[in-house]
Coordinates of C-alpha atoms in Angstrom, one line a residue:
M1 CA 127.8 83.8 96.7
A2 CA 126.8 85.0 92.8
I3 CA 124.9 82.3 91.4
R4 CA 123.8 83.3 87.9
F5 CA 121.0 81.7 86.3
R6 CA 121.4 78.7 83.9
G7 CA 118.0 78.4 82.2
V8 CA 114.9 75.9 83.0
D9 CA 113.5 73.5 80.9
F10 CA 112.7 69.9 82.0
L11 CA 110.3 68.6 79.1
E12 CA 111.9 70.3 76.3
F13 CA 110.2 73.3 76.4
D14 CA 112.2 74.9 74.1
S15 CA 111.5 72.9 71.1
Q16 CA 107.6 74.3 71.3
L17 CA 109.0 77.8 70.3
T18 CA 109.9 79.4 67.0
D19 CA 113.2 80.4 66.2
E20 CA 111.7 84.0 66.1
E21 CA 110.2 83.5 70.1
R22 CA 113.5 81.7 71.4
L23 CA 115.3 85.1 70.1
V24 CA 112.7 87.3 72.0
R25 CA 113.3 85.4 74.6
D26 CA 117.2 85.4 74.7
T27 CA 117.3 89.1 74.2
T28 CA 115.3 90.0 77.0
R29 CA 117.1 87.5 79.0
K30 CA 120.3 89.1 78.0
F31 CA 119.0 92.3 78.7
I32 CA 118.0 91.5 82.2
E33 CA 121.6 89.6 83.2
E34 CA 123.5 92.4 82.3
N35 CA 121.2 95.7 83.2
L36 CA 118.6 94.8 85.5
I37 CA 120.4 91.7 87.7
P38 CA 123.1 94.0 88.8
I39 CA 121.5 96.8 90.2
I40 CA 117.9 95.0 91.3
E41 CA 119.0 94.6 95.6
E42 CA 120.5 98.2 95.5
C43 CA 117.0 99.2 94.0
N44 CA 115.1 97.0 96.4
R45 CA 116.6 98.3 99.3
A46 CA 116.6 102.1 98.5
G47 CA 113.0 101.4 96.9
R48 CA 114.5 102.9 93.7
F49 CA 113.2 102.6 90.6
P50 CA 115.7 102.3 87.9
R51 CA 114.4 105.0 85.3
E52 CA 117.7 104.5 83.9
L53 CA 116.9 101.4 82.0
V54 CA 113.5 103.1 80.7
K55 CA 114.9 104.3 77.6
P56 CA 116.9 100.9 76.7
M57 CA 113.9 99.0 77.4
A58 CA 112.3 101.2 75.0
D59 CA 115.3 100.4 72.2
L60 CA 114.2 96.7 72.6
G61 CA 110.7 97.3 71.4
F62 CA 109.4 96.3 74.9
Y63 CA 106.3 98.5 75.1
G64 CA 103.3 98.0 73.5
A65 CA 105.3 95.0 72.1
S66 CA 102.2 93.3 70.5
L67 CA 100.6 96.3 69.2
K68 CA 100.8 96.7 65.0
G69 CA 101.7 100.0 64.2
Y70 CA 102.9 103.4 65.6
G71 CA 106.7 102.4 65.9
C72 CA 105.4 99.1 68.1
A73 CA 107.5 95.5 67.6
G74 CA 104.2 94.3 66.3
M75 CA 105.2 90.7 68.7
S76 CA 103.1 87.9 68.8
N77 CA 101.2 86.7 72.0
V78 CA 103.5 84.4 72.9
E79 CA 106.7 86.5 72.4
Y80 CA 105.6 89.3 74.2
G81 CA 104.5 86.8 77.0
L82 CA 108.1 85.5 77.0
V83 CA 109.4 89.1 77.4
M84 CA 106.8 89.1 80.3
Q85 CA 108.5 86.1 81.6
E86 CA 111.8 87.2 81.8
L87 CA 111.6 90.8 82.9
E88 CA 109.7 89.2 86.1
R89 CA 112.6 86.5 86.0
G90 CA 114.5 89.9 87.0
D91 CA 112.0 91.8 89.4
S92 CA 108.2 91.7 89.4
G93 CA 108.3 95.8 90.0
I94 CA 110.2 95.9 86.3
R95 CA 107.8 93.5 84.6
S96 CA 105.0 95.4 86.3
F97 CA 105.9 98.9 84.8
V98 CA 106.3 97.6 81.7
S99 CA 102.9 95.9 81.8
V100 CA 100.9 98.7 82.6
H101 CA 103.0 101.1 80.6
S102 CA 101.9 98.7 77.6
S103 CA 98.7 96.6 78.6
L104 CA 96.8 99.3 80.7
A105 CA 98.1 102.9 79.1
M106 CA 99.3 101.7 75.4
Y107 CA 96.7 99.2 74.8
P108 CA 93.3 101.2 75.8
I109 CA 94.3 103.6 73.6
Y110 CA 95.4 101.6 70.9
A111 CA 92.0 99.4 71.4
F112 CA 89.2 101.9 71.8
G113 CA 90.8 105.7 71.2
S114 CA 90.1 107.7 68.1
E115 CA 93.1 108.2 65.4
E116 CA 94.5 111.6 66.7
Q117 CA 95.2 110.2 70.1
K118 CA 96.3 107.1 69.1
Q119 CA 99.0 109.4 66.2
T120 CA 99.6 111.7 69.5
W121 CA 100.2 109.4 72.3
L122 CA 101.7 105.2 71.0
P123 CA 104.8 107.0 69.5
V124 CA 105.9 108.4 72.3
M125 CA 105.2 105.7 74.2
Q126 CA 106.7 103.2 72.6
K127 CA 109.9 105.3 72.8
G128 CA 109.7 105.8 76.3
E129 CA 109.1 109.4 75.7
K130 CA 105.7 109.6 77.6
I131 CA 104.9 107.3 80.4
G132 CA 101.4 106.0 80.9
C133 CA 99.8 104.8 84.1
F134 CA 96.0 103.1 84.4
G135 CA 93.2 104.6 87.3
L136 CA 90.9 102.0 88.0
T137 CA 91.2 100.9 91.8
E138 CA 90.1 103.0 94.5
P139 CA 90.4 103.4 97.9
D140 CA 87.4 101.8 98.8
F141 CA 87.0 99.8 95.6
G142 CA 89.2 97.1 94.4
S143 CA 87.7 93.7 93.6
N144 CA 84.5 95.9 92.7
P145 CA 85.7 98.6 90.5
G146 CA 82.0 98.8 89.2
G147 CA 81.5 101.0 92.9
M148 CA 83.7 103.4 92.1
R149 CA 83.2 107.2 92.9
T150 CA 84.8 108.9 90.5
R151 CA 82.2 110.9 88.5
A152 CA 82.7 113.0 85.3
R153 CA 80.4 115.7 84.3
R154 CA 80.1 117.6 81.3
S155 CA 80.1 121.2 81.0
G156 CA 80.3 122.5 77.4
K157 CA 83.1 121.1 75.2
E158 CA 85.0 119.5 78.3
Y159 CA 85.0 116.9 81.1
V160 CA 85.3 117.8 84.8
L161 CA 86.7 114.9 86.9
N162 CA 86.6 114.8 90.6
G163 CA 88.0 111.3 92.8
E164 CA 90.1 109.3 94.0
K165 CA 92.2 106.3 92.4
M166 CA 94.8 104.0 94.4
W167 CA 97.5 101.8 93.9
I168 CA 98.6 103.4 90.7
T169 CA 101.6 101.6 89.1
S170 CA 103.8 104.4 87.9
G171 CA 101.4 106.9 88.8
S172 CA 103.9 110.0 89.7
I173 CA 106.4 109.2 86.8
S174 CA 103.4 109.2 84.3
N175 CA 102.6 111.7 81.8
V176 CA 99.1 110.4 81.1
A177 CA 97.0 108.8 83.3
V178 CA 93.9 106.6 81.7
I179 CA 90.9 107.5 84.4
W180 CA 88.0 105.9 84.5
A181 CA 85.0 107.6 85.5
K182 CA 81.2 107.4 85.8
V183 CA 79.3 109.9 83.5
E184 CA 77.2 111.5 85.3
D185 CA 75.1 113.0 81.7
E186 CA 74.9 109.3 80.5
D187 CA 73.1 107.5 83.2
N188 CA 76.8 107.0 85.6
K189 CA 78.4 104.7 82.6
I190 CA 81.7 104.4 82.9
R191 CA 83.8 105.8 80.4
G192 CA 88.0 106.2 79.7
F193 CA 89.7 109.7 79.6
L194 CA 92.9 110.6 79.1
V195 CA 94.1 112.6 81.6
E196 CA 97.6 114.6 81.2
T197 CA 99.1 114.5 84.5
D198 CA 100.3 118.4 84.8
R199 CA 96.5 119.1 84.4
P200 CA 95.0 121.7 87.2
G201 CA 93.7 119.6 90.4
F202 CA 95.2 116.5 89.4
R203 CA 97.9 115.3 92.0
A204 CA 100.5 112.3 92.4
E205 CA 101.8 111.2 95.5
D206 CA 103.7 108.4 96.1
I207 CA 103.0 105.4 98.7
H208 CA 105.6 105.1 101.3
G209 CA 106.5 101.8 103.6
K210 CA 106.1 99.0 100.8
W211 CA 107.6 95.5 101.8
S212 CA 106.3 94.7 98.0
L213 CA 107.5 95.4 94.6
R214 CA 110.1 98.2 96.1
A215 CA 111.4 98.7 92.8
S216 CA 108.4 100.3 91.5
V217 CA 106.5 103.4 91.8
T218 CA 103.2 102.7 93.3
S219 CA 100.7 106.1 93.5
S220 CA 97.4 107.7 94.7
L221 CA 95.9 109.7 92.6
S222 CA 93.3 112.9 93.3
L223 CA 91.9 114.4 90.7
Q224 CA 89.6 117.5 91.8
D225 CA 87.8 119.7 89.4
V226 CA 90.3 118.4 86.3
R227 CA 89.2 119.8 82.9
V228 CA 89.9 117.9 79.9
P229 CA 88.5 118.4 76.5
E230 CA 85.9 116.1 75.1
S231 CA 88.7 115.0 72.5
N232 CA 90.1 113.4 75.7
L233 CA 87.3 110.8 76.1
L234 CA 88.1 107.1 74.8
P235 CA 85.7 107.3 72.0
K236 CA 85.1 103.5 72.2
T237 CA 84.8 102.5 76.0
E238 CA 81.6 101.3 76.8
G239 CA 81.1 100.4 80.0
L240 CA 83.0 98.4 83.0
K241 CA 83.5 95.5 80.0
S242 CA 86.1 98.2 78.5
P243 CA 88.8 98.0 81.6
L244 CA 88.2 94.5 81.9
M245 CA 89.1 93.4 78.4
W246 CA 92.5 95.5 79.3
L247 CA 93.0 93.6 82.3
S248 CA 92.8 90.6 80.7
Q249 CA 95.8 91.6 78.5
A250 CA 97.7 92.9 81.6
R251 CA 96.9 89.2 83.3
Y252 CA 98.0 87.1 80.5
G253 CA 101.5 89.0 81.1
I254 CA 101.2 87.9 84.2
G255 CA 100.8 84.6 84.0
W256 CA 103.8 84.6 82.1
G257 CA 105.7 86.5 84.3
G258 CA 104.9 84.5 87.4
V259 CA 106.7 81.7 85.6
G260 CA 109.9 83.9 85.5
A261 CA 110.0 84.7 88.9
A262 CA 109.4 80.8 90.2
M263 CA 112.1 80.0 87.4
A264 CA 114.6 82.3 89.3
C265 CA 114.3 81.1 92.6
Y266 CA 114.2 77.2 91.4
D267 CA 117.2 77.6 89.8
C268 CA 119.1 79.3 92.8
A269 CA 117.8 77.1 95.4
L270 CA 119.1 74.4 92.9
Q271 CA 122.3 75.6 92.8
Y272 CA 122.7 76.5 96.5
S273 CA 121.4 72.9 97.1
L274 CA 124.5 71.3 95.3
F275 CA 127.5 73.4 97.1
R276 CA 126.2 74.1 100.1
K277 CA 127.0 71.0 102.8
Q278 CA 125.6 69.2 106.1
F279 CA 125.9 66.2 107.4
R280 CA 128.6 64.0 106.7
D281 CA 130.1 66.9 104.9
Q282 CA 127.7 65.9 102.2
P283 CA 125.4 68.5 100.0
I284 CA 122.0 69.2 101.2
A285 CA 120.7 68.3 97.8
S286 CA 121.1 64.7 98.4
H287 CA 118.6 64.5 101.1
Q288 CA 115.3 63.5 100.4
L289 CA 113.4 66.4 102.1
V290 CA 115.2 68.8 99.6
Q291 CA 115.1 66.5 96.6
E292 CA 110.7 66.5 97.4
K293 CA 111.1 70.1 97.4
L294 CA 112.9 70.5 94.3
A295 CA 110.7 67.7 92.4
W296 CA 107.3 69.8 93.2
M297 CA 109.0 73.0 91.8
I298 CA 110.2 71.7 88.1
S299 CA 107.4 69.8 88.4
E300 CA 105.0 72.9 88.6
I301 CA 107.0 75.0 86.7
T302 CA 106.7 72.5 83.8
K303 CA 103.1 72.4 84.3
A304 CA 102.4 76.2 84.1
Q305 CA 105.3 77.0 81.0
F306 CA 102.9 74.9 79.1
L307 CA 99.8 76.2 80.7
V308 CA 100.9 79.9 79.1
L309 CA 102.1 78.7 75.9
Q310 CA 98.9 77.0 75.4
V311 CA 97.0 80.3 76.2
G312 CA 99.4 82.1 74.3
R313 CA 98.6 80.1 71.0
L314 CA 94.8 80.5 71.5
K315 CA 95.5 84.3 72.3
D316 CA 97.0 84.6 68.7
K317 CA 94.2 82.7 67.1
D318 CA 92.0 85.4 68.8
K319 CA 90.4 82.2 70.7
A320 CA 91.6 82.8 74.4
T321 CA 88.8 83.5 77.0
P322 CA 89.2 85.6 80.3
E323 CA 88.8 82.2 82.1
H324 CA 91.5 80.6 80.1
I325 CA 93.3 83.9 81.3
S326 CA 91.7 83.9 84.4
M327 CA 93.5 80.1 85.3
A328 CA 97.2 81.1 83.8
K329 CA 96.9 84.3 86.5
R330 CA 95.5 82.0 89.7
N331 CA 97.7 78.9 89.1
N332 CA 101.5 80.5 87.7
V333 CA 101.6 83.1 90.3
W334 CA 100.4 80.8 93.5
M335 CA 102.7 78.4 92.0
A336 CA 105.4 80.8 92.2
L337 CA 104.9 82.1 95.4
E338 CA 105.1 78.7 96.6
C339 CA 108.3 78.2 94.8
A340 CA 110.1 80.9 96.6
R341 CA 109.0 80.4 99.9
M342 CA 110.4 76.6 99.6
A343 CA 113.4 78.0 97.8
R344 CA 113.5 80.3 100.5
D345 CA 113.1 77.5 103.1
I346 CA 115.8 75.2 101.2
L347 CA 118.4 78.3 101.8
G348 CA 118.0 78.5 105.7
A349 CA 118.9 81.3 106.8
N350 CA 120.6 82.6 103.4
G351 CA 117.2 82.8 102.3
V352 CA 116.1 86.3 103.8
A353 CA 119.8 87.5 102.6
D354 CA 119.2 89.8 99.6
E355 CA 122.8 88.2 98.4
Y356 CA 119.8 85.7 97.2
P357 CA 117.0 86.9 94.8
I358 CA 114.3 84.9 96.7
F359 CA 112.6 86.5 99.7
R360 CA 112.6 89.5 97.3
H361 CA 110.8 87.5 94.7
M362 CA 108.5 86.0 97.5
A363 CA 107.6 89.3 98.6
N364 CA 106.9 91.0 95.5
L365 CA 104.8 88.0 94.5
E366 CA 102.7 88.5 97.4
S367 CA 101.6 91.9 96.0
V368 CA 101.2 90.1 92.3
K369 CA 99.1 87.3 93.9
T370 CA 96.3 90.4 95.0
Y371 CA 96.7 92.7 91.9
E372 CA 95.0 92.3 88.7
G373 CA 92.7 90.0 90.3
T374 CA 92.9 88.7 93.4
H375 CA 93.6 84.9 93.6
D376 CA 90.0 84.0 95.1
I377 CA 88.2 86.4 92.5
H378 CA 89.8 84.3 89.3
T379 CA 88.6 81.5 91.3
L380 CA 84.8 82.3 90.9
I381 CA 85.9 83.6 87.7
I382 CA 86.8 79.7 87.1
G383 CA 83.8 78.9 88.9
Q384 CA 81.5 80.2 86.8
S385 CA 82.7 79.4 83.9
V386 CA 82.7 76.1 84.9
T387 CA 79.2 76.0 86.3
G388 CA 77.1 78.7 84.3
I389 CA 76.6 79.9 87.9
D390 CA 77.9 83.4 88.9
A391 CA 79.3 83.3 92.8
F392 CA 79.9 86.7 93.4

C-alpha cells in the first residue's frame, strides 16, 4: 500500500523559516516526490545509482548550492540544509552523492583552489557535466586520517602520487578526484591534489555486496605513479586541517539529512498505524505501546529540527564551530536510526518489505552513522570541547 509523505511539523517549525527557505524546501520536496520516490526501491534492489537524475538536480541548483559565483545558486546554509533534508528523505545515497560532489569536491576547489582551478572546474561541476569525489579515507585509516600512507613526490614540474583510498562515494563515475597525500618534499605535510580520473595509473573499482547505500556508487581508488602537473596542487591547502574543514561542511548537511530520513520513517509508521487493525478491530495507533513509540519519534525529530536550524543560523553568521556541527551530526543520525528501528517495529513484518521505505532507510543510516566521523568520534569531539581535555 503506497503511503505518500505529508510533512512533519509538530512545533510550528515552518514558522521559523523565511519564504525563500520554504520555497527551496518545497521545490526540493516536489522534485523528490515526483522523480526519486517512484524509482528508488527499484534502484535499491538493483544496486543502481540513478544517473538520469544528475542533470535535473543540477538544473535545480543542488550542486555547490551554498557557493557564490561560478554559476552556483548562492543559497544560505539553512537553505542548503533543507535541500539535504529532502534529498535524504528520499534516500541517503542520493544525498551522499550531492553532498560529496558539493561539499567535498566543489567546496575544496572554491575555498583553497587557484582562480584557474575554480574557473576550470566549478562551472562544469555545478552543471553536473563533471563529477567529483573526495579521496581521504584509506583501507587502514578511517577515523585517523593523519596516518595516511598515500604519498606525493615532486618530479620537475609534476607531482607523482602513489596510494590507495577506500569507501569513496562516486569514485568510479567521477571525472576529478580531490586526493589527499603526504608530500615527501614538504616534510610529509598533507596537501590536496586535483587528479583527473583518466590519468594513467589511476584506477577506480566499485565495492559490491553492500547492504547499505545501494543506490549510491562506492569505490576504492588506486594511484600507481599517477603524474599530475604542479598546477593541480590546491595551493591553499595546509596540513590535515584543510580536509577536516571540508568534512565539517559535509557533516553539517548530514545533520539535516538525518532529520529527513527520520521524518520519512515516522510519517510512514504513523499512517500505517492508523489503518492497520489488530485486536478488537481497532487500529494499532490506539495501543499505548505504539503511541509511546510515535511520541518518542516526534519528540526527537522536533528537537533535531531546531538543533540543525540553530546550527544553520550560526553558520550563516560564521559563528558555527566544528563542535556545533559534531553535535548535529551525532545526535540527528542516531535519532534517525532509532526512528527507523521503531518504525520497523510498528510495521511488524511489513517493515522489512520494500513496499515501505523503512528498512532501506534503516540500512542506509547504519552507514551514515559511521561515515564523516563515527558516532564515537563525534562524542570525543564534543567531550574535548566541554572539558578541554583531548581523549583521542
